[in-house]
XYZ file of C-alpha atoms in Angstrom:
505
model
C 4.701 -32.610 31.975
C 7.903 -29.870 31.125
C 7.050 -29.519 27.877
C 4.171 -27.609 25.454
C 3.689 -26.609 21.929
C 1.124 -23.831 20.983
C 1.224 -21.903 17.442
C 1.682 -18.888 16.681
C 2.501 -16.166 13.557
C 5.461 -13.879 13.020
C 5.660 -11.556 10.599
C 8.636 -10.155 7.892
C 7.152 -7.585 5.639
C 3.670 -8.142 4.833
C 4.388 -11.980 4.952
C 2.835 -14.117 7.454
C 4.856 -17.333 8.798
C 3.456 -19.770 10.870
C 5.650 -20.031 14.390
C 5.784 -22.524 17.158
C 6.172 -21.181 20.576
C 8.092 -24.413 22.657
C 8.307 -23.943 26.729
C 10.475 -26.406 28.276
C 10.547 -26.463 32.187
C 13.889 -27.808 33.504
C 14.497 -28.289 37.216
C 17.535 -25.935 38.481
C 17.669 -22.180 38.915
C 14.487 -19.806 38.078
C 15.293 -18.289 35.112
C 13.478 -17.647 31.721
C 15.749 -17.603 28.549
C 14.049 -16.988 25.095
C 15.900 -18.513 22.206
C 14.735 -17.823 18.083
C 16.133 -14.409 16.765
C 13.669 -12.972 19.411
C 13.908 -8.624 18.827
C 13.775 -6.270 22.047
C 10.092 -6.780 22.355
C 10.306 -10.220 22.527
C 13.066 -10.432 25.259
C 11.177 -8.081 27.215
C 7.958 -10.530 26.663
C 9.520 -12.520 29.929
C 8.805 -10.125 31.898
C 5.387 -9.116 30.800
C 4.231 -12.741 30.926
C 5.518 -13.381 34.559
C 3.356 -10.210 35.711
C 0.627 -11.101 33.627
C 0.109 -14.818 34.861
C 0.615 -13.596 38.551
C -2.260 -11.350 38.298
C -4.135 -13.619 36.387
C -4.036 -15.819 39.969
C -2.260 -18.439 38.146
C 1.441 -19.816 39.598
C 4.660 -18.753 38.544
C 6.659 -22.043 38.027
C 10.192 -21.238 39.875
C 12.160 -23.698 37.829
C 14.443 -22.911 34.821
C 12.280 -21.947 31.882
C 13.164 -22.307 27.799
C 11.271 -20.503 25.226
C 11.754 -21.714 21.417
C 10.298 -19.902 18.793
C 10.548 -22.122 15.440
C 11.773 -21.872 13.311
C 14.950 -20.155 15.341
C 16.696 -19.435 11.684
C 13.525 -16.639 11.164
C 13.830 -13.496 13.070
C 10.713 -12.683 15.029
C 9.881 -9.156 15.556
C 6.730 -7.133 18.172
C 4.774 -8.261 21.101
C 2.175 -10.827 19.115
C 3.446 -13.587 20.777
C 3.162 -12.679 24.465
C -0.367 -14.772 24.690
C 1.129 -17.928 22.956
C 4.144 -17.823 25.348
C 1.973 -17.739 27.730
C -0.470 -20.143 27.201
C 2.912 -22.410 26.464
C 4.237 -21.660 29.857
C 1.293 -23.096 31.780
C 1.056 -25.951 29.820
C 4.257 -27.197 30.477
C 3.988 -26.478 34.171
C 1.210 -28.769 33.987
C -1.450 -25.960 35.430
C -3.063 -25.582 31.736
C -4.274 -29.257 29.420
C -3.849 -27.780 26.236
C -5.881 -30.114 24.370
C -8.261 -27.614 23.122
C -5.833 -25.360 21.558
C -4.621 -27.754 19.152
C -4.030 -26.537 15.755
C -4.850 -23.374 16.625
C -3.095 -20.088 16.393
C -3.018 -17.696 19.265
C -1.802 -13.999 19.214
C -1.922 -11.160 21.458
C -0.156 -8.879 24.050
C -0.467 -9.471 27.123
C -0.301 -6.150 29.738
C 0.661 -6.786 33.292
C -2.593 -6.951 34.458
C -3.359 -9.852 32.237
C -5.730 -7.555 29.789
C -4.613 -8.955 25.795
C -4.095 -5.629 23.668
C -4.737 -5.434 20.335
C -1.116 -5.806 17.878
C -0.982 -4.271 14.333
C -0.609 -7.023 11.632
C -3.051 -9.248 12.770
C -5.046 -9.754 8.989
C -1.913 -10.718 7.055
C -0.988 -12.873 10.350
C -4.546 -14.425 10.203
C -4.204 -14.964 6.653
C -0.959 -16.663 6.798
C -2.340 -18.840 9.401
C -5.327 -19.693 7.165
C -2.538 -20.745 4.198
C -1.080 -23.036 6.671
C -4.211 -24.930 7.002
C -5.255 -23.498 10.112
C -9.013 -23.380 11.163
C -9.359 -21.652 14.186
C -7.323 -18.799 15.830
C -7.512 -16.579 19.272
C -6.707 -13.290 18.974
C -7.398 -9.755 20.589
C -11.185 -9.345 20.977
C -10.112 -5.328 19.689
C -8.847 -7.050 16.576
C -11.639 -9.924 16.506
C -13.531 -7.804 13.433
C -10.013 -7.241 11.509
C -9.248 -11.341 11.290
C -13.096 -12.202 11.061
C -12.313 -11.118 7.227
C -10.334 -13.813 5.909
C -12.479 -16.725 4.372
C -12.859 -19.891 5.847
C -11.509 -18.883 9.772
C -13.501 -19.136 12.782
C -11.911 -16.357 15.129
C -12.809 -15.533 18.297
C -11.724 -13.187 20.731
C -10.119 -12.556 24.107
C -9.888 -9.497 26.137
C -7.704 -11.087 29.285
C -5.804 -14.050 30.016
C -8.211 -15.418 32.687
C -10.712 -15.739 30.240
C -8.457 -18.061 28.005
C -7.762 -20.239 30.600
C -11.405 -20.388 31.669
C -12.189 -21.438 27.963
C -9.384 -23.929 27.968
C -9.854 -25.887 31.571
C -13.825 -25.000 31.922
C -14.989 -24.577 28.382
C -15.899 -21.004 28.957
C -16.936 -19.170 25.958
C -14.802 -16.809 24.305
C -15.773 -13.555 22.532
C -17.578 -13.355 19.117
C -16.354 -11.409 16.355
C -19.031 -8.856 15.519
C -21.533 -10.590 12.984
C -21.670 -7.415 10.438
C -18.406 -6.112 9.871
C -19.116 -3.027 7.843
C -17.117 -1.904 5.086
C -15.893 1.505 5.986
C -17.471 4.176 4.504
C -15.528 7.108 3.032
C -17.104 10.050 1.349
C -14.515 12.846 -0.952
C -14.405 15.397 -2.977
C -16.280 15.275 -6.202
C -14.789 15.994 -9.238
C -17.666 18.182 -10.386
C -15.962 20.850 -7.555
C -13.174 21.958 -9.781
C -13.656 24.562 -12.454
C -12.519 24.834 -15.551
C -8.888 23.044 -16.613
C -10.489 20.768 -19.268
C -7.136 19.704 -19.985
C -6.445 18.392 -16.356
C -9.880 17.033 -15.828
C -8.917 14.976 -19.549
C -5.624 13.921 -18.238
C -6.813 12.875 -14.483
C -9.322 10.539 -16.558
C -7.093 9.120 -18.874
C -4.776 8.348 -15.601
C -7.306 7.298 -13.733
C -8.388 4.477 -16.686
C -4.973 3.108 -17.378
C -3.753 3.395 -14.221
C -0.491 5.449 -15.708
C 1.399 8.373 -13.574
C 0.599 11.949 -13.453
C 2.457 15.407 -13.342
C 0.379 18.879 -12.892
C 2.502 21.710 -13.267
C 0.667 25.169 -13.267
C 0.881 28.067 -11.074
C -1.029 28.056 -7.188
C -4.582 28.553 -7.588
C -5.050 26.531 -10.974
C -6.663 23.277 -9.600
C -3.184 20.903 -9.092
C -4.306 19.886 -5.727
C -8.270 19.716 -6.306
C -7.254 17.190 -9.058
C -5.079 14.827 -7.559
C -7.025 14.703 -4.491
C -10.196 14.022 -6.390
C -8.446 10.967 -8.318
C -9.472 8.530 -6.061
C -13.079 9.549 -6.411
C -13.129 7.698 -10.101
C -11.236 4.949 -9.324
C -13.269 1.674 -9.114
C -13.549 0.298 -6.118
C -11.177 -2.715 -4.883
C -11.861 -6.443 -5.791
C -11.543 -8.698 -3.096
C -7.567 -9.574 -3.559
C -6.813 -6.025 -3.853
C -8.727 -5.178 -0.498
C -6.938 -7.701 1.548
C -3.511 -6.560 0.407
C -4.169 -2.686 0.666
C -6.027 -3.997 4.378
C -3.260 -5.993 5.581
C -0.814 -3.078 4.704
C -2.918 -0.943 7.042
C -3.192 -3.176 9.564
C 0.691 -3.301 9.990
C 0.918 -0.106 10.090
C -1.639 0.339 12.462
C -4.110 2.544 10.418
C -7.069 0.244 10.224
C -10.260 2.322 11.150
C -11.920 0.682 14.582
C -14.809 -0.724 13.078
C -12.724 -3.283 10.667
C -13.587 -4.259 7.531
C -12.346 -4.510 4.560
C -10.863 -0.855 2.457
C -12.656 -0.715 -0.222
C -11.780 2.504 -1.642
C -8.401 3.008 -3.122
C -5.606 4.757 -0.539
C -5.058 8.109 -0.337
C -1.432 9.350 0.846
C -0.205 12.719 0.801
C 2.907 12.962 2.756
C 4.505 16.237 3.464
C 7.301 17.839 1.692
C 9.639 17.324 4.879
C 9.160 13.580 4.484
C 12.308 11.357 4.876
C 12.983 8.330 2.857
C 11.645 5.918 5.231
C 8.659 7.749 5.424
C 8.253 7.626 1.629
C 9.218 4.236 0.729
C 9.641 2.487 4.176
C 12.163 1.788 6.905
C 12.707 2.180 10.456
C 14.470 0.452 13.112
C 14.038 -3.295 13.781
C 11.202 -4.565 11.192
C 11.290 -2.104 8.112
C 7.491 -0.517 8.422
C 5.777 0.003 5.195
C 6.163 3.697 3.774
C 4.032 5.821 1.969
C 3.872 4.453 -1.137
C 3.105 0.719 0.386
C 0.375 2.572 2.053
C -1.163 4.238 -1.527
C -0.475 0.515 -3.023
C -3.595 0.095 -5.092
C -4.383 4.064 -4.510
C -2.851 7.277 -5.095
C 0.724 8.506 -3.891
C 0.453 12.326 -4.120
C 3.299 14.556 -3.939
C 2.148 18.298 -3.719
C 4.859 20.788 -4.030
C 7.206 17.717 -5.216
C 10.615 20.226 -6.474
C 10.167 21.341 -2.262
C 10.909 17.238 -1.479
C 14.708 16.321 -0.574
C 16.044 14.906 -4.190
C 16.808 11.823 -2.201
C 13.415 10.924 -1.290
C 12.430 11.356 -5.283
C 14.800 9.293 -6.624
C 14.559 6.479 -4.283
C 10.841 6.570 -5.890
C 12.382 5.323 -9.299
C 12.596 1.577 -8.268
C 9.389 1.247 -6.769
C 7.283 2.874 -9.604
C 9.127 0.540 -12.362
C 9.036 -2.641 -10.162
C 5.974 -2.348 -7.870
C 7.583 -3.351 -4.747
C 9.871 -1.990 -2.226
C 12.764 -4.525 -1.000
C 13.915 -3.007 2.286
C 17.484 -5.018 3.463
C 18.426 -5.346 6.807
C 21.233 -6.931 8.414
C 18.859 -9.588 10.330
C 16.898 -9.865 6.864
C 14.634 -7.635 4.284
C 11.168 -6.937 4.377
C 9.628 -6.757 0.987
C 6.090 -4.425 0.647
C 3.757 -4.051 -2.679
C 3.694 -1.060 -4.055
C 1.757 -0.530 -6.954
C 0.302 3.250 -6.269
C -0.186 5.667 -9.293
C 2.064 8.636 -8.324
C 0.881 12.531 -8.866
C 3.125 14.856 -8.756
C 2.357 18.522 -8.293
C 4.505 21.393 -9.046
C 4.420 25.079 -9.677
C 6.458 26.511 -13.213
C 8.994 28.747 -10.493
C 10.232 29.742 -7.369
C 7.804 32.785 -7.480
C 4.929 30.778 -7.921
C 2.953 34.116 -9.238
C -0.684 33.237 -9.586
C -0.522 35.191 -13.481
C 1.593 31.859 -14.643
C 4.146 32.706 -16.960
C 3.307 36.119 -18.371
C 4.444 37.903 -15.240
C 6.997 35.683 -13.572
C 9.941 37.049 -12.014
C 12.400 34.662 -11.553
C 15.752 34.463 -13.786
C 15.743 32.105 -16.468
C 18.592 29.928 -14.325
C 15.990 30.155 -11.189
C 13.660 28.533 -13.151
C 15.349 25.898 -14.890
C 16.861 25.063 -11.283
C 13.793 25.158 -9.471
C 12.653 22.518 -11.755
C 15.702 20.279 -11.799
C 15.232 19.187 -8.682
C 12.597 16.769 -10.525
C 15.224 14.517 -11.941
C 14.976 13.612 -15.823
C 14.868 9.827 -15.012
C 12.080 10.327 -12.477
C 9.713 12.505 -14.821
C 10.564 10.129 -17.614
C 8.912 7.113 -15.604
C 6.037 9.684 -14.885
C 3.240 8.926 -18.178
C 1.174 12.200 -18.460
C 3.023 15.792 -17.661
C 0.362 18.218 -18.161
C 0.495 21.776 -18.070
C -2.065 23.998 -16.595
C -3.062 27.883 -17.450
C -3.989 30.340 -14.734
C -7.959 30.528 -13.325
C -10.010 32.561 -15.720
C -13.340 34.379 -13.630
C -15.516 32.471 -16.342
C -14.000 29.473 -15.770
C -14.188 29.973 -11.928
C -17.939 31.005 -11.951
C -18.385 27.579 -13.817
C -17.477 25.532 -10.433
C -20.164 22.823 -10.095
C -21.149 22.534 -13.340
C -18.854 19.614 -14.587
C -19.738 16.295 -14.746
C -19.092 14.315 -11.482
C -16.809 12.027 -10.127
C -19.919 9.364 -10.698
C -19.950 9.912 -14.347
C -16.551 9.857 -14.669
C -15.918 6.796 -13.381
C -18.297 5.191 -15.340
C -16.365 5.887 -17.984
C -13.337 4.752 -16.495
C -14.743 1.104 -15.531
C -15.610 0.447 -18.936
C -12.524 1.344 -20.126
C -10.661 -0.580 -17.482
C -12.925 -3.595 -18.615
C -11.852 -3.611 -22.093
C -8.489 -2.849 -21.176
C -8.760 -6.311 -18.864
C -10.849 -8.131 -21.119
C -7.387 -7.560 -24.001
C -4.322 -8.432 -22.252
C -5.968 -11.148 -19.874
C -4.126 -13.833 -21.964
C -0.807 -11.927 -20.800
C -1.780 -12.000 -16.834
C -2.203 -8.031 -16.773
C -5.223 -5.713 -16.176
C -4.141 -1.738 -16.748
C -2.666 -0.469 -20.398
C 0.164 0.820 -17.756
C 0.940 -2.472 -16.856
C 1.485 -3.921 -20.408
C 5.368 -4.746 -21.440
C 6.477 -2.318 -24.126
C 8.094 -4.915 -25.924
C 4.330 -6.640 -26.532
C 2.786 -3.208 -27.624
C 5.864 -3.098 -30.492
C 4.724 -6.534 -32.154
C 1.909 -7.837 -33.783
C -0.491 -8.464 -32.927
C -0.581 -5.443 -30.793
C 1.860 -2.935 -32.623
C -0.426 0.340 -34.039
C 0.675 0.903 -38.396
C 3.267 3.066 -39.243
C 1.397 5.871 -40.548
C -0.250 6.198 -36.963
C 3.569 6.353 -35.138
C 5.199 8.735 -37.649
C 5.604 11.287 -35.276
C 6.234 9.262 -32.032
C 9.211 7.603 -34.018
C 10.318 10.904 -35.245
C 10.569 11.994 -31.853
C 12.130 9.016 -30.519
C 14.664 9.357 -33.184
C 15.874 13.277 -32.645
C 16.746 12.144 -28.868
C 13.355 14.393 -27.750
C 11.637 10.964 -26.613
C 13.011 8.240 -24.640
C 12.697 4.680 -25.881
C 10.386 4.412 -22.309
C 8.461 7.425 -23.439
C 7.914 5.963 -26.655
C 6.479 3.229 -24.739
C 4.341 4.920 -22.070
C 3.230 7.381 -25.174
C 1.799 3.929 -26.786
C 0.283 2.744 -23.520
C -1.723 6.289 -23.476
C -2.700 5.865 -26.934
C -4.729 2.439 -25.747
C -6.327 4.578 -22.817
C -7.753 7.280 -25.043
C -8.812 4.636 -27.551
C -10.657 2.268 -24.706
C -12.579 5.846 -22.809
C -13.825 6.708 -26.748
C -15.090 3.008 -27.117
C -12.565 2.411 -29.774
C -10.928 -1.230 -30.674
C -7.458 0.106 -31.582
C -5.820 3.511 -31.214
C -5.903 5.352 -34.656
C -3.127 8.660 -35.571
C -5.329 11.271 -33.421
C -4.846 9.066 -30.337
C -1.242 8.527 -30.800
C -1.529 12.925 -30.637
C -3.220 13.047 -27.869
C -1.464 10.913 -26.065
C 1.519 13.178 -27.102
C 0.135 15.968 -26.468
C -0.417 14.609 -22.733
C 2.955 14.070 -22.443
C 4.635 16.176 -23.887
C 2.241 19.286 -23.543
C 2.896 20.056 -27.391
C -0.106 20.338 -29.712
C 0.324 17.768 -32.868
C-alpha cells in the first residue's frame, strides 16, 4: 500500500476546519514534498517527522514521499499536524494498518525524539472536530484535560509516538484525560476595598449590569484603578457558550492555566501603555494571533493611563467596540476573533496629575485641553458612562472596608441582567448595551416625551450625539432594572445623564 488518509484540524482565527493529511509513496528519488498552503512550520514538519520516526525505531521509507493537506485551497498554519503526518507516513509505507484510526482526528507535535508536545488551539480544534461529526480524537496527553471539555468527545492522550503505534498495531492503551477537570479558581479584589467615590462605585455597577463602557477620569490616588480592576468581581460568571469561546481564545493564545478547565470568570486584560496595535486588537506574522481585546472578550479591556497610549492603538479600538469582532486581513487570508469586552478607560484631568484635582493644577489651559485630546471625540463618544472623580477625602479614606462587597453587588447586578434578558429575548439580545437604538426609539420600547425633554434638548443644541442619545437611553434601562423598576421614568433618564455627561440635571 502507497497511500493513507488520517484527519486532522487546522485552524484560521478561532475557527476550526477539519483537514485531511494524504501521504502518497512513489518509487523514485527520496524526497518529501508537502503540498496545501503549508506555512514555515509546516515545511519544516518534514524534517521533524523523519527524526521523530527514526528514534521511534520505526523505518524511514527511502522512496519519494507526497504530503496533501485538504483542502489545499485553505492555508494551514503551526506544528498541529506533525502527529497526523506522521501516522500518514507509516501507513502508506505499509509499517502502520490504520484501521483503528478511522474517523478520528489526531493532533500533536512531534519533537525529534518522538515525545508529542502540547500545541495552543487545541479546544476550538477539538470543537471543530466534534461539529464535523467526529467521535474520537488523539491529542497531546499535556492538552488531554483542555479537549476533555467539549461535550460528546472521547479524547485520549499521547505523550510519544511509540505509544501511538503500540495502540494502533497492539491495542495498547492510550492515556486518560484526567476524570475531574477543575474549573480554575480565581480569587480578586473586593469591591468593599475602595473608599469612598460613591459616584464611581454607582457608575462601575450600572456598567457592570448593562454591560455598557466606562471612562474614570480623576486625579492619581482617587480610586480609577481599584475600580476597574474590581469590575470583574460583580460580573456573573460565564454560561457555558460564553466559557468555551473566552477558553478557546486562551487556548490559542497559549494562556490556558495547566490544570484545564473551563474560565469561568470573565477576562481580565490590562495591557501597558507601550502596547502596539497588534497587541491591542491582534496581528502578527503568519496567522494573525488574537489581541487584547479578543482576550477580555466576555471580560474587561482596561486601559489605565489611556491619553499615555499611541492615538493609533485607540482609534483602531473604534471598530471593534461598535461591531464586536476584529477582522484581521492578510494576504494568504483574514482571521476573524470575537470581541465583545466592556472597555475602561482611565485617565487623569492633566499632564500634572496633582493629587489636589483641579483646585491646584498647574498646567496651561492649552496643556490640558491637549493632554486630553489625545482621547479622540469619536472614541469617547462610543464610550457609555464618563464619570468624573473628586480627590480622596481622610473621612472617606478611613471608611475603606466598610462598603458593601463585590458579593452584594453582584447580586444586584444578576437580577438586573435577568430582567434585562428576560425583555429583549424576543430580539436575540441579552445586555441593555446590546439593544439597537433604533428599537429603544419606537413603541413599544420608546420612554414618553416628558421623560426625554432634556436628552432631546441636548441632542438638538449639537451637545449630544445622535449615538449618545442612544447609549444615554440604554443607561436609563440599567438604572431602571438595578432599582427593580419596569420602565425608566424622568429621574433615570438624569441619571443616566448625569453619568455621561458628569452634569447634575
Amino acid at each position: 500500500m502507497s497511500y493513507a488518509r488520517v484527519l486532522c484540524v487546522g485552524l484560521v482565527g478561532v475557527t476550526g476546519h477539519l483537514v485531511e493529511v494524504e501521504a502518497d509513496l512513489a518509487p523514485g528519488l527520496p524526497a518529501v514534498v508537502i503540498s496545501g498552503l503549508p506555512d514555515t512550520a509546516l515545511h519544516e514538519a518534514r524534517d521533524r517527522v523523519r527524526a521523530a520516526v527514526v528514534n521511534s525505531g520505526q523505518r524511514w521509507p527511502n522512496r519519494r514521499i507526497t504530503l496533501n493537506l485538504l483542502p489545499a485551497t485553505l492555508p494551514k498554519f503551526g506544528s498541529a499536524f506533525d502527529l497526523a503526518i506522521a501516522v500518514a507516513l507509516l501507513g502508506g509505507s505499509g509499517e502502520l494498518p490504520l484501521a483503528p484510526l478511522d474517523g478520528v482526528v489526531i493532533l500533536g507535535e512531534l519533537g525529534l525524539d518522538g515525545t508529542v508536545r502540547p500545541v495552543r488551539g487545541v479546544l476550538p480544534m477539538a470543537a471543530a472536530a466534534a461539529r464535523a461529526g467526529v467521535e474520537r480524537v488523539i491529542v497531546p496527553a499535556a492538552n488531554s484535560a483542555e479537549a476533555a471539555v467539549v461535550p460528546g468527545l472521547r479524547v485520549r492522550g499521547v505523550d510519544t509516538l511509540h505509544r501511538l503505534i503500540a495502540f494502533v498495531r497492539d491495542g495498547a492503551p492510550l492515556i486518560e484525560p484526567p476524570t475531574h477537570v477543575p474549573t480554575p479558581a480565581t480569587s480578586g479584589p473586593d469591591l468593599a476595598e475602595v473608599a469612598g467615590q460613591g459616584l464611581g462605585r454607582r457608575a462601575l455597577e450600572v456598567a457592570a449590569a448593562g454591560g455598557h463602557h466606562l471612562a474614570l477620569i480623576g486625579p492619581p490616588g482617587a480610586g480609577k484603578t481599584m475600580l476597574a480592576e474590581r469590575l470583574p468581581s460583580i460580573l456573573p460568571e460565564l454560561d457555558d457558550d460564553a466559557a468555551l469561546e473566552v477558553t478557546a481564545l486562551h487556548s490559542i493564545a497559549g494562556l490556558l492555566p495547566a490544570e484545564g478547565g473551563l474560565l469561568r470568570r470573565p477576562p481580565f486584560q490590562a495591557p501597558h501603555h507601550t502596547a502596539t496595535i497588534p497587541a491591542i486588537v491582534g496581528g502578527g506574522a503568519g496567522l494573525a494571533r488574537p489581541g487584547a481585546i479578543s482576550l477580555a472578550h466576555r471580560g474587561v479591556l482596561f486601559l489605565d493611563e489611556a491619553p499615555e497610549f499611541s492615538r493609533a492603538a485607540l482609534e483602531a479600538l473604534r471598530q471593534p467596540l461598535e461591531h464586536g469582532r476584529v477582522h484581521l486581513a492578510r494576504s494568504r487570508g483574514g482571521a476573524e476573533y470575537p470581541a465583545q469586552a466592556q472597555l475602561v478607560i482611565a485617565a487623569n484631568p492633566c499632564p500634572c496629575a496633582n493629587p489636589a484635582g483641579d483646585d491646584r493644577c498647574e498646567c496651561p489651559p492649552q496643556a490640558r485641553r491637549r493632554y486630553l485630546a489625545r482621547l479622540s471625540g469619536p472614541l469617547l463618544d462610543r464610550i457609555d458612562l464618563q464619570v468624573r472623580l473628586l480627590p480622596m477625602r481622610a473621612a472617606e479614606l478611613m471608611e475603606a472596608g466598610t462598603h458593601e462587597s463585590s458579593t452584594a453587588v453582584a447580586a444586584r447586578v444578576v437580577a438586573a441582567r435577568a430582567a434585562a434578558a428576560d425583555r429583549w429575548s424576543a430580539l436575540g439580545r441579552r445586555l441593555n448595551a446590546e439593544v439597537p437604538g433604533t428599537r429603544l426609539r419606537r413603541p413599544p420600547w420608546q420612554l414618553p416625551a416628558a421623560d426625554t425633554a432634556e436628552l432631546r434638548a441636548r441632542l438638538d443644541s449639537g451637545s449630544l450625539s445622535a449615538r449618545g442619545f442612544d447609549r444615554v437611553i440604554r443607561l436609563a434601562w440599567t438604572i431602571a432594572d438595578l432599582d427593580g423598576r419596569a420602565r425608566p421614568d424622568r429621574h433615570d433618564v438624569g441619571e443616566a445623564i448625569h453619568l455621561r455627561t458628569g452634569e447634575a440635571i
